PDB file of C-alpha atoms in Angstrom:
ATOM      1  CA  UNK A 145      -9.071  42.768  70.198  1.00 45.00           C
ATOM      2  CA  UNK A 146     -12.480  41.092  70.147  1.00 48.00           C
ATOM      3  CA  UNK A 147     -13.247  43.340  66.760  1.00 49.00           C
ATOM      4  CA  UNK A 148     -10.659  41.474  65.060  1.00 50.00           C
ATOM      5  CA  UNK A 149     -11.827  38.365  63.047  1.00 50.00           C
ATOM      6  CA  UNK A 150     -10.189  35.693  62.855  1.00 49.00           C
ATOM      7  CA  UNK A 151      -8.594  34.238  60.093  1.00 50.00           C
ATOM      8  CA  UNK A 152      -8.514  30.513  58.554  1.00 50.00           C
ATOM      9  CA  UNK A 153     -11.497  28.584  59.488  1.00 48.00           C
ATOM     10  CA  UNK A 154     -13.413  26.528  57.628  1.00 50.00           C
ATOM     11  CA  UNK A 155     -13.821  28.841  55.072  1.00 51.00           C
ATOM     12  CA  UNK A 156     -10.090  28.549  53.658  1.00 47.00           C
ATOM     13  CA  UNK A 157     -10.711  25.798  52.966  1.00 56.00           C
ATOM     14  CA  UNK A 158     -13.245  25.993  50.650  1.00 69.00           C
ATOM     15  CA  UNK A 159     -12.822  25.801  47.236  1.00 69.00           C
ATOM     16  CA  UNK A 160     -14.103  28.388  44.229  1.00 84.00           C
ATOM     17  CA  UNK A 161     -16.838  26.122  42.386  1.00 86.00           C
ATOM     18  CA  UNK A 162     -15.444  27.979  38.783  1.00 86.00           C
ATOM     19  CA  UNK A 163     -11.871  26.872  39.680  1.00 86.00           C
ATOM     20  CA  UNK A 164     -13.046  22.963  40.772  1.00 85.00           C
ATOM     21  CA  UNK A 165     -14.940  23.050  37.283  1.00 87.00           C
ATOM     22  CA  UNK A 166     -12.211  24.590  35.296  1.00 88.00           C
ATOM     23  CA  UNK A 167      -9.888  21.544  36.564  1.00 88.00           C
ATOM     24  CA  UNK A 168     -12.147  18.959  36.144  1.00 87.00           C
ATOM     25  CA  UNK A 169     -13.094  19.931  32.695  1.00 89.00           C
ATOM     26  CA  UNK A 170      -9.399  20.129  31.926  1.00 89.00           C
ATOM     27  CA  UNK A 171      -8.954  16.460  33.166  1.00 89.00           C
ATOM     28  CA  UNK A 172     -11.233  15.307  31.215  1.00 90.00           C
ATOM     29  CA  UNK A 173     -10.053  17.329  27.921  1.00 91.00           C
ATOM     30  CA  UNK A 174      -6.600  15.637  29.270  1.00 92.00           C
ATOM     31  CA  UNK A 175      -8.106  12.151  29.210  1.00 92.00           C
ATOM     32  CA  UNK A 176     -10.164  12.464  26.233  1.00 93.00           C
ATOM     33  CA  UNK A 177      -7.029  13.910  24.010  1.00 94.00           C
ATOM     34  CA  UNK A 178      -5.254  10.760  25.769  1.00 94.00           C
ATOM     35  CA  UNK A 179      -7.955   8.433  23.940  1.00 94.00           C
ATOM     36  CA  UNK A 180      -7.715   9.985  20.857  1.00 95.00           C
ATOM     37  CA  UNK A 181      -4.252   9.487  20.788  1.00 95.00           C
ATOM     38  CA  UNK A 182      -4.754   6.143  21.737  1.00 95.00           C
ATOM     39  CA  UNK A 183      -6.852   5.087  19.255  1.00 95.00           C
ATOM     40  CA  UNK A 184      -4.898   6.856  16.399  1.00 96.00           C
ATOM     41  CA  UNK A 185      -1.748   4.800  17.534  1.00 95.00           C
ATOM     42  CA  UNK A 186      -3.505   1.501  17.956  1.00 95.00           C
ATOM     43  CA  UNK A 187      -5.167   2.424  14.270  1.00 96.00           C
ATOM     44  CA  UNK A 188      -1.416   2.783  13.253  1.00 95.00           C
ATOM     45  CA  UNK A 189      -0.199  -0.522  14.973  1.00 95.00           C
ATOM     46  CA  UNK A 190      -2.735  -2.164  12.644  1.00 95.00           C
ATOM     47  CA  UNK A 191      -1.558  -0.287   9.567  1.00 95.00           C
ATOM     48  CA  UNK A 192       1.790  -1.312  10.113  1.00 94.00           C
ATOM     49  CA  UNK A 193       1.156  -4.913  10.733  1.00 94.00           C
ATOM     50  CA  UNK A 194      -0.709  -5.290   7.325  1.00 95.00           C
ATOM     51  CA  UNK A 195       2.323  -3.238   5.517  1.00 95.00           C
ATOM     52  CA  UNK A 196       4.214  -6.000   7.337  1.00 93.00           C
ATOM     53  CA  UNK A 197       2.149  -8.882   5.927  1.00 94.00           C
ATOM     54  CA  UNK A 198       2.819  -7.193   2.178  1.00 96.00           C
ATOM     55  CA  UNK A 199       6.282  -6.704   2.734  1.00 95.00           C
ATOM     56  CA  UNK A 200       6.411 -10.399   3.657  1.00 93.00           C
ATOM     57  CA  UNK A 201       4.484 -11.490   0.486  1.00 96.00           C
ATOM     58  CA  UNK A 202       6.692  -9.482  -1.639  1.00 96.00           C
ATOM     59  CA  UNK A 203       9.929 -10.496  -0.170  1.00 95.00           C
ATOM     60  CA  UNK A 204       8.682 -13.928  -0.410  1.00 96.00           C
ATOM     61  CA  UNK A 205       7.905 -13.328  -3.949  1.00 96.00           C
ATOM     62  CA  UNK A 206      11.260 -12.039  -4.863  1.00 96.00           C
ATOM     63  CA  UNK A 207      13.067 -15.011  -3.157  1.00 96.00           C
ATOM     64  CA  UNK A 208      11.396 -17.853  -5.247  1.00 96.00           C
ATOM     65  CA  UNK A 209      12.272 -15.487  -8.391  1.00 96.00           C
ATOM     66  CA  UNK A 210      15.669 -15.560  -7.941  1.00 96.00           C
ATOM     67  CA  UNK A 211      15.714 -18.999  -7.146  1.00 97.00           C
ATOM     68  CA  UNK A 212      14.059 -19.965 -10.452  1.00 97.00           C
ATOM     69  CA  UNK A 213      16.907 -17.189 -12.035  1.00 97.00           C
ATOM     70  CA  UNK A 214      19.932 -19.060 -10.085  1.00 96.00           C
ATOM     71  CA  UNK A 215      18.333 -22.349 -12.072  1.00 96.00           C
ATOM     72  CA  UNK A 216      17.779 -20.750 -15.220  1.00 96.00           C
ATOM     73  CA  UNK A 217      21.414 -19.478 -14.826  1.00 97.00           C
ATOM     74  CA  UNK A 218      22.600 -22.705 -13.980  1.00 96.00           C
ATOM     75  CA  UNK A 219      20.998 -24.409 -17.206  1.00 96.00           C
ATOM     76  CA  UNK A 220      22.125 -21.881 -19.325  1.00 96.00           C
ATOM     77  CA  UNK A 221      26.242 -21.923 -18.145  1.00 95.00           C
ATOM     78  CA  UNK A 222      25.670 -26.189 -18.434  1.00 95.00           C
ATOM     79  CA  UNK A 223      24.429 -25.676 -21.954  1.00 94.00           C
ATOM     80  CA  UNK A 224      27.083 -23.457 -23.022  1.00 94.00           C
ATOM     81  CA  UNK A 225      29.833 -25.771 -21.808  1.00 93.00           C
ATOM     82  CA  UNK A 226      28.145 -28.633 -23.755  1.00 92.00           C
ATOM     83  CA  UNK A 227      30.901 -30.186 -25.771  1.00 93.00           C
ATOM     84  CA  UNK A 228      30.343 -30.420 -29.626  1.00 92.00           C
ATOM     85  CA  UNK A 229      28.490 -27.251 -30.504  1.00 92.00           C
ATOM     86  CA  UNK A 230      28.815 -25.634 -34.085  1.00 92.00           C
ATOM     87  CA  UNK A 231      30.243 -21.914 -33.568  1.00 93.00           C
ATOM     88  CA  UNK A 232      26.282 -20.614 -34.248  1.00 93.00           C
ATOM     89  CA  UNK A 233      25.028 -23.028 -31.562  1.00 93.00           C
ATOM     90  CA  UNK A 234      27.713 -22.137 -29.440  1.00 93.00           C
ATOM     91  CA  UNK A 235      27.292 -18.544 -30.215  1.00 94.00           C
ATOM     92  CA  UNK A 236      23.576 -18.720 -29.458  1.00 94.00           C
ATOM     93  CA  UNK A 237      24.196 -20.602 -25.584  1.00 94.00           C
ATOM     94  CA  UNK A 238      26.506 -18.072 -24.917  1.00 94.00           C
ATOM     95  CA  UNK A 239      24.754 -15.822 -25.580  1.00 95.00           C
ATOM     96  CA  UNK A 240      21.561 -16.799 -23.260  1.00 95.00           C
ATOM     97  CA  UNK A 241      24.130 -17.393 -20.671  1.00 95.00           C
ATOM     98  CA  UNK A 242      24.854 -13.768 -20.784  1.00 96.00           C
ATOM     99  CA  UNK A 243      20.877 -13.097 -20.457  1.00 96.00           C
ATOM    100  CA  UNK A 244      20.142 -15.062 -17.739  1.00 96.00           C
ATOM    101  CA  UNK A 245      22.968 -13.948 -16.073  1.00 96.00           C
ATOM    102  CA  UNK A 246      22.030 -10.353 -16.449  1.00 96.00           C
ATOM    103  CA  UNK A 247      18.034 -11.689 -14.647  1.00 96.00           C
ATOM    104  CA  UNK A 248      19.594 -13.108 -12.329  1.00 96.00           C
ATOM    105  CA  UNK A 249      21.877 -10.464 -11.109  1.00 96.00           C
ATOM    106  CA  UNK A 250      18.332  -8.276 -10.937  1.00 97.00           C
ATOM    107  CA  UNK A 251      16.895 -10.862  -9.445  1.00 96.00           C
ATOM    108  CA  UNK A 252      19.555 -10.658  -6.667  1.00 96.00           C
ATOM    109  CA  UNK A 253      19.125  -7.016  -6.094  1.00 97.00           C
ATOM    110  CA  UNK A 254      15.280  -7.031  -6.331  1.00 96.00           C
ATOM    111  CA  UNK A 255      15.474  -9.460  -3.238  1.00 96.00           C
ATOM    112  CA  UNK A 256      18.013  -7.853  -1.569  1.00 94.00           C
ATOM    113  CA  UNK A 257      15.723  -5.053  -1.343  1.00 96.00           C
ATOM    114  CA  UNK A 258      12.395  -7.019  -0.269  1.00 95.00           C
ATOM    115  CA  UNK A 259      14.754  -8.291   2.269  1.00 92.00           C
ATOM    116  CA  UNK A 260      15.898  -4.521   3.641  1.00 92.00           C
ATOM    117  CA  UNK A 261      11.561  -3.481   3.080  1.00 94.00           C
ATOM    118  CA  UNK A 262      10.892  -6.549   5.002  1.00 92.00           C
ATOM    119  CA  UNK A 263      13.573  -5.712   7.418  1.00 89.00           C
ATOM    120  CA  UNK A 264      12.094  -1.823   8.261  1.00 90.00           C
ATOM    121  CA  UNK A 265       8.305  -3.278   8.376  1.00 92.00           C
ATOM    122  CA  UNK A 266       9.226  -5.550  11.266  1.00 89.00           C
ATOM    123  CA  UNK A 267      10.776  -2.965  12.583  1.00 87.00           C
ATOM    124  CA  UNK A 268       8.051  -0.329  12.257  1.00 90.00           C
ATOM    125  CA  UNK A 269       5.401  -2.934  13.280  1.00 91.00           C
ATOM    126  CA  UNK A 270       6.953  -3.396  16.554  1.00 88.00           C
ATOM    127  CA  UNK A 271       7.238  -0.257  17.366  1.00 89.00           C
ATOM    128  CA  UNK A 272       3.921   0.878  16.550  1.00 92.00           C
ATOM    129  CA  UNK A 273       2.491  -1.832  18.508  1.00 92.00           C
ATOM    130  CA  UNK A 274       4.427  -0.907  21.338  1.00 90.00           C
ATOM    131  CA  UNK A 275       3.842   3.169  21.394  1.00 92.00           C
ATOM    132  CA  UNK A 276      -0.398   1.784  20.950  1.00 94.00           C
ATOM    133  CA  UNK A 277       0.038  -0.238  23.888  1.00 93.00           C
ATOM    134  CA  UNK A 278       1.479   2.484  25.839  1.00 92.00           C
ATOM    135  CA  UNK A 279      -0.547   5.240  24.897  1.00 95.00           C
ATOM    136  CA  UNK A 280      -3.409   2.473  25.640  1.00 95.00           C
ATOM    137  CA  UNK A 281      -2.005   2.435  29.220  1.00 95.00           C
ATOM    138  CA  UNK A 282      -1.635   5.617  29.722  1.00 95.00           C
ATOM    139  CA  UNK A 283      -5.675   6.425  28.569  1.00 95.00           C
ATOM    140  CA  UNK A 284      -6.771   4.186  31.044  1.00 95.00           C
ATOM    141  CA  UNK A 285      -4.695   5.680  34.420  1.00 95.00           C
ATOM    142  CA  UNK A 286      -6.236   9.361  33.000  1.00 94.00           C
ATOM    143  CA  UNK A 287      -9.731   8.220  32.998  1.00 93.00           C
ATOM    144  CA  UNK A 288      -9.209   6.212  36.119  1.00 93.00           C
ATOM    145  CA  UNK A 289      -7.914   9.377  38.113  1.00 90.00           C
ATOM    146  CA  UNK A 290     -11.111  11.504  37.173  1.00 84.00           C
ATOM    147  CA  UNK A 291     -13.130   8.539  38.336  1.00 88.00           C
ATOM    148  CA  UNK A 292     -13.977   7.393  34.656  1.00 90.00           C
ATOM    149  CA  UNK A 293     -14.192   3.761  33.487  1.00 92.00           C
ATOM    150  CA  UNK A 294     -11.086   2.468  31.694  1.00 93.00           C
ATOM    151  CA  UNK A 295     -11.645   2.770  27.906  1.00 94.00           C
ATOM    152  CA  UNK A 296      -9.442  -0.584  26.933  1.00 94.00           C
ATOM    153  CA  UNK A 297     -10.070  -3.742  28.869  1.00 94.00           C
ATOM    154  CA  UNK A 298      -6.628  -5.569  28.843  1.00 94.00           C
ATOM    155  CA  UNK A 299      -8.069  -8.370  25.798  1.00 94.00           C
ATOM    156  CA  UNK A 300      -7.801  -4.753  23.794  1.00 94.00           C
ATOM    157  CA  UNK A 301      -4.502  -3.914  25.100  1.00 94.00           C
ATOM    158  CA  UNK A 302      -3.197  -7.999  24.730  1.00 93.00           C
ATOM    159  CA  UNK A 303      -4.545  -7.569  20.964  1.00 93.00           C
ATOM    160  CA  UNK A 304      -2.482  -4.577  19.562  1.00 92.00           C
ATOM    161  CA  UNK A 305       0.938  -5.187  22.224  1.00 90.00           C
ATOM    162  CA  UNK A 306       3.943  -6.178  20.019  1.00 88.00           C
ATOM    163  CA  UNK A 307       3.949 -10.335  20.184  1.00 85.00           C
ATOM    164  CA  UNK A 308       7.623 -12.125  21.557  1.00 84.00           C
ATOM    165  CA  UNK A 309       7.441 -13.173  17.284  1.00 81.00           C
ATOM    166  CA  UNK A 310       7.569  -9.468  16.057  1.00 82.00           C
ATOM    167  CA  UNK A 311       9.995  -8.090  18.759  1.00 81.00           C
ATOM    168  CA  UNK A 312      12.092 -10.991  17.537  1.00 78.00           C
ATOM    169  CA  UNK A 313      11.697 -10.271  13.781  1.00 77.00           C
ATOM    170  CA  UNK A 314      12.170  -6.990  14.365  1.00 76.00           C
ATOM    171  CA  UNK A 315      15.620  -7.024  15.877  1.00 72.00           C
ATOM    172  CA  UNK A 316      17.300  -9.854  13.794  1.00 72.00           C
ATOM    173  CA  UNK A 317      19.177  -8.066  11.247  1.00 61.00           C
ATOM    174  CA  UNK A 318      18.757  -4.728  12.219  1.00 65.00           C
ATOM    175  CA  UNK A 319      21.226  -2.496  12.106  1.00 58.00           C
ATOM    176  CA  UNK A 320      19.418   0.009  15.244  1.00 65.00           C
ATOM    177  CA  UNK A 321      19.538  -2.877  17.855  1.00 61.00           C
ATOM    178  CA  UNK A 322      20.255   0.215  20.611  1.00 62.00           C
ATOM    179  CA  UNK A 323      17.361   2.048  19.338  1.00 64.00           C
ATOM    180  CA  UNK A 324      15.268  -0.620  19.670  1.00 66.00           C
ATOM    181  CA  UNK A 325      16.503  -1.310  22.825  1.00 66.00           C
ATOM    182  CA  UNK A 326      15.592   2.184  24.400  1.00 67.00           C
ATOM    183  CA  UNK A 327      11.986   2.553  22.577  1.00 66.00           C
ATOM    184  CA  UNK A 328      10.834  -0.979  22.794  1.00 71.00           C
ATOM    185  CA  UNK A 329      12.086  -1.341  26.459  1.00 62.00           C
ATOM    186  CA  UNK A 330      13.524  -4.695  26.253  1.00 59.00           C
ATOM    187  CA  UNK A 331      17.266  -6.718  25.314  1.00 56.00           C
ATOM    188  CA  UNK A 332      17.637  -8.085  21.822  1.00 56.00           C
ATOM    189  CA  UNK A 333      17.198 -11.964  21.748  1.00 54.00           C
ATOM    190  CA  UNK A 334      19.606 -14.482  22.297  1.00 53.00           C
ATOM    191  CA  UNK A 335      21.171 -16.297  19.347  1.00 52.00           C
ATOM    192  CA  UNK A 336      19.571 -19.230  18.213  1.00 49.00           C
ATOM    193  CA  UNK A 337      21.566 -22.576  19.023  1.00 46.00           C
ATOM    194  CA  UNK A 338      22.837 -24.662  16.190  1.00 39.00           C
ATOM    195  CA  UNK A 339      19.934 -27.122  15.237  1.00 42.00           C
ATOM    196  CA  UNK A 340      20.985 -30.855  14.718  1.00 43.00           C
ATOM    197  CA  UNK A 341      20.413 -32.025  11.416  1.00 43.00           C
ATOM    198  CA  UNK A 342      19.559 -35.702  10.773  1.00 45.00           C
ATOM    199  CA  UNK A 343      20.868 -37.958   8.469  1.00 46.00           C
ATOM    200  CA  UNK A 344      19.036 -40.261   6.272  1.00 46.00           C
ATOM    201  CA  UNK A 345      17.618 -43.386   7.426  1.00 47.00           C
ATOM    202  CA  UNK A 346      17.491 -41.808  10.932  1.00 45.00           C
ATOM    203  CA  UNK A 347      21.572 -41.439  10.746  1.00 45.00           C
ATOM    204  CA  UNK A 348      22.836 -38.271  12.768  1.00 45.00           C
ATOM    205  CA  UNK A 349      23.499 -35.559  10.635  1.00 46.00           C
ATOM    206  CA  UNK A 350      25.675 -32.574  10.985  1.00 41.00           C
ATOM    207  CA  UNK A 351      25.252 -29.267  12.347  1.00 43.00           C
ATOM    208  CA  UNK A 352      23.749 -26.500   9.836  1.00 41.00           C
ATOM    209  CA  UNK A 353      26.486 -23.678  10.102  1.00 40.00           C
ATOM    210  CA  UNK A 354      28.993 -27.383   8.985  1.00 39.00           C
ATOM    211  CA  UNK A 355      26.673 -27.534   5.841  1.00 39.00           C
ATOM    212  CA  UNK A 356      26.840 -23.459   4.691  1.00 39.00           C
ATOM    213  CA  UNK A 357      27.208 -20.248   5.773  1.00 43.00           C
ATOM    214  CA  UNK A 358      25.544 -17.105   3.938  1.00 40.00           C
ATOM    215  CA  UNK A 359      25.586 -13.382   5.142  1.00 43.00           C
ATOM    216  CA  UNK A 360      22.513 -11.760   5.258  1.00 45.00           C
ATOM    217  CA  UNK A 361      21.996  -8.245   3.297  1.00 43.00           C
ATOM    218  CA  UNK A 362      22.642  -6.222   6.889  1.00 45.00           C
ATOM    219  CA  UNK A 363      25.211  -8.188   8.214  1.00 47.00           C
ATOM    220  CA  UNK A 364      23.808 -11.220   9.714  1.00 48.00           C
ATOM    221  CA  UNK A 365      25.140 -15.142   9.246  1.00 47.00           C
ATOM    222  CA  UNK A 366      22.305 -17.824   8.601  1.00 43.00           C
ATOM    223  CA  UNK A 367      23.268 -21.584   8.214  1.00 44.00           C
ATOM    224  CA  UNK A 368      21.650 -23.776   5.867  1.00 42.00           C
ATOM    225  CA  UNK A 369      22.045 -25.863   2.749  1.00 40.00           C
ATOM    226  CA  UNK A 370      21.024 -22.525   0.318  1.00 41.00           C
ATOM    227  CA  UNK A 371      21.747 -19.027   0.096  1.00 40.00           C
ATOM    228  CA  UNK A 372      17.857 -18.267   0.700  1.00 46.00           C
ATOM    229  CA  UNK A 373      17.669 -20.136   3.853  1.00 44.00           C
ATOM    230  CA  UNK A 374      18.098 -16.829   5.761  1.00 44.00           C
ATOM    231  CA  UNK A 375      14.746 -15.633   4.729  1.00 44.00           C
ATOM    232  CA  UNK A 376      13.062 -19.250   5.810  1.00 46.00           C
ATOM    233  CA  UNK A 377      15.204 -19.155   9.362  1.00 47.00           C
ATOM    234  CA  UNK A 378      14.202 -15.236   9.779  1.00 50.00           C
ATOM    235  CA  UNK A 379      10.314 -16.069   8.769  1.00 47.00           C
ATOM    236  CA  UNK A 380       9.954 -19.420  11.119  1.00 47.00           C
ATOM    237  CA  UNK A 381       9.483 -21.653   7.834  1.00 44.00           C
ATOM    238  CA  UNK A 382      10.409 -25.561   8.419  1.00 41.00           C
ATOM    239  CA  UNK A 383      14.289 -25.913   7.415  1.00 39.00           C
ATOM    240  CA  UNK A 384      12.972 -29.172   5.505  1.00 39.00           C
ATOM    241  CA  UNK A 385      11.470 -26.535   2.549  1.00 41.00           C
ATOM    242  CA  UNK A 386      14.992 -24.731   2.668  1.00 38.00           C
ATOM    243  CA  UNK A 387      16.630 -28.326   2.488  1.00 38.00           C
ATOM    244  CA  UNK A 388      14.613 -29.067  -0.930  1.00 42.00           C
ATOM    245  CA  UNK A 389      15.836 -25.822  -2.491  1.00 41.00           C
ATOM    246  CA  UNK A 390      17.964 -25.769  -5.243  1.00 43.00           C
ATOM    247  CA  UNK A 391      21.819 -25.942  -4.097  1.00 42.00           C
ATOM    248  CA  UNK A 392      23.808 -23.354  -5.034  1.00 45.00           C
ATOM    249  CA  UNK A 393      26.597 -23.871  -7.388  1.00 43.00           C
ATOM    250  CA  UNK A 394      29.912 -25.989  -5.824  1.00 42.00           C
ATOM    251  CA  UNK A 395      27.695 -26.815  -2.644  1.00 43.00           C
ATOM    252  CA  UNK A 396      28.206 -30.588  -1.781  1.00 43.00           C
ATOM    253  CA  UNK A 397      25.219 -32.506  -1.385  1.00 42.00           C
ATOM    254  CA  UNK A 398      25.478 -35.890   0.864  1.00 45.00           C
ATOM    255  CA  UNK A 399      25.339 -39.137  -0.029  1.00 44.00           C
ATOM    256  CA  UNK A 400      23.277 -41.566   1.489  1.00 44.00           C
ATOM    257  CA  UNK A 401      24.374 -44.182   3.929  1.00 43.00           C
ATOM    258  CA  UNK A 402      24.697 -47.145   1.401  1.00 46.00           C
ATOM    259  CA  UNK A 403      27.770 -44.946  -0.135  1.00 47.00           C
ATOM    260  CA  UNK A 404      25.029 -44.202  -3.226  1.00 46.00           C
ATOM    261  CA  UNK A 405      25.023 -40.375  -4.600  1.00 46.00           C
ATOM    262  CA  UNK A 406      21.783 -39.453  -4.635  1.00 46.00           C
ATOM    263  CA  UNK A 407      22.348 -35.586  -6.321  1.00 44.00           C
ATOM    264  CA  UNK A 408      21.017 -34.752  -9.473  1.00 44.00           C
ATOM    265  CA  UNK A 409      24.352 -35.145 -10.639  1.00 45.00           C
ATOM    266  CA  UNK A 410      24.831 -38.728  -9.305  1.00 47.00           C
ATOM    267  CA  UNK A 411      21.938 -40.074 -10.755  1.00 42.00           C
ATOM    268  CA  UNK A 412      22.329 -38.270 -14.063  1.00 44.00           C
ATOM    269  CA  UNK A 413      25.632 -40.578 -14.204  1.00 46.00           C
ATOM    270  CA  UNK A 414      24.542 -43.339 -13.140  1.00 44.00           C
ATOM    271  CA  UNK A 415      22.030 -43.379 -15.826  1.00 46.00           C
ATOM    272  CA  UNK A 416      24.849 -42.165 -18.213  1.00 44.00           C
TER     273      UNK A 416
END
């Protein structure tokens, strides 16, 4: 028995210097491929949010247009119903009716599909910001566990993370609130409460959704005294710019508190 050796030891427990290498280069291919896809995602959080700030210029751009169309239109139907007209005058009015009806209606469409762009930027802008701030997170813990310094402080993280304003834009209106759910990890926001309008002279006013309602192009209501409010409410604009917009045809505007009528329509009898 004393030939045998024994068995175990100390040296079982050593470890093969090749293998010890072999892992510790593989951590750090793992950590360095974990950068790399870090930084490609936080490049494409700030591609996203600039395709964002377009889409928000161009949906802003198609709103005023078919304002100015719903006032051309507007113009054009009160001309044509002008009493008095010769048949070639009459002829003629109806005629650019019929035109600026036809811009308008592409006016319509051209912002109802800024709106659905606008709609699919927010969306892709939050969740680009939120798969760079993970993969951000997730760079860090692999360089931590092979004893490497983080390579995002958390100002770099805090700079590409989704902000409460786009996780908010980017589930109002959407039509994949459960998807955004899941990926962005959070609830959609409440519903805003009715905002208090005021009257004039410091009078109470009434409630917005008691003024007008209008359904958004994917399904949403928005309150205000215009069809375009939606856009204003959706983009954080004061609802004093939406309550200078043109009305829209058989809205009722308030009179003031003296019993006056104020409307374009008011004054343009009173000076009749």
């Amino acid at each position: 028995m004393a030939g045998v050796k024994a068995v175990g030891g100390s040296n079982a427990s050593k470890v093969d210097p090749a293998e010890a290498q072999r892992l510790a280069e593989a951590a750090r291919q793992k950590a360095e491929a974990a950068r790399l896809a870090a930084e490609a995602k936080r490049k494409a959080a700030t591609e996203a949010r600039d395709t964002l700030a377009q889409a928000r210029l161009e949906a802003e751009a198609a709103r005023r247009q078919k304002a100015t169309a719903e006032k051309a239109t507007a113009d054009a139907r009160k001309a044509a119903q002008k009493p008095g007209q010769t048949p070639e005058e009459a002829k003629k009015s109806k005629e650019a009716l019929a035109a600026a009806e036809k811009k308008l209606k592409e006016a319509t469409e051209a912002s109802r599909t800024a709106a659905q762009n606008l709609q699919k930027a927010e969306e892709q802008a939050a969740l680009a910001a939120r798969s760079a701030e993970q993969a951000m997170h997730k760079a860090n813990a692999l360089a931590l566990a092979e004893c490497k310094p983080a390579p995002y402080s958390q100002k770099d993280i805090d700079k590409v993370k989704p902000t409460k304003s786009e996780l908010d834009s980017a589930f109002e209106g959407t039509s994949r609130k459960a998807e955004l759910e899941k990926v962005l990890g959070l609830t959609p926001p409440p519903p805003q409460e009715v905002i208090q309008t005021s009257g004039a002279g410091g009078a109470p006013g009434v409630p917005l959704d008691a003024v007008d309602t209008f359904k958004g192009p994917f399904g949403q209501t928005y309150t205000g005294p215009s069809a375009d409010t939606w856009f204003q409410q959706r983009q954080g604009a004061p609802l004093g710019d939406a309550a200078q917009s043109q009305p829209d045809s058989g809205t009722a505007v308030p009179s003031t508190p003296d019993g006056s009528d104020d409307s374009p329509a008011g004054v343009a009898q009173s000076q009749e």
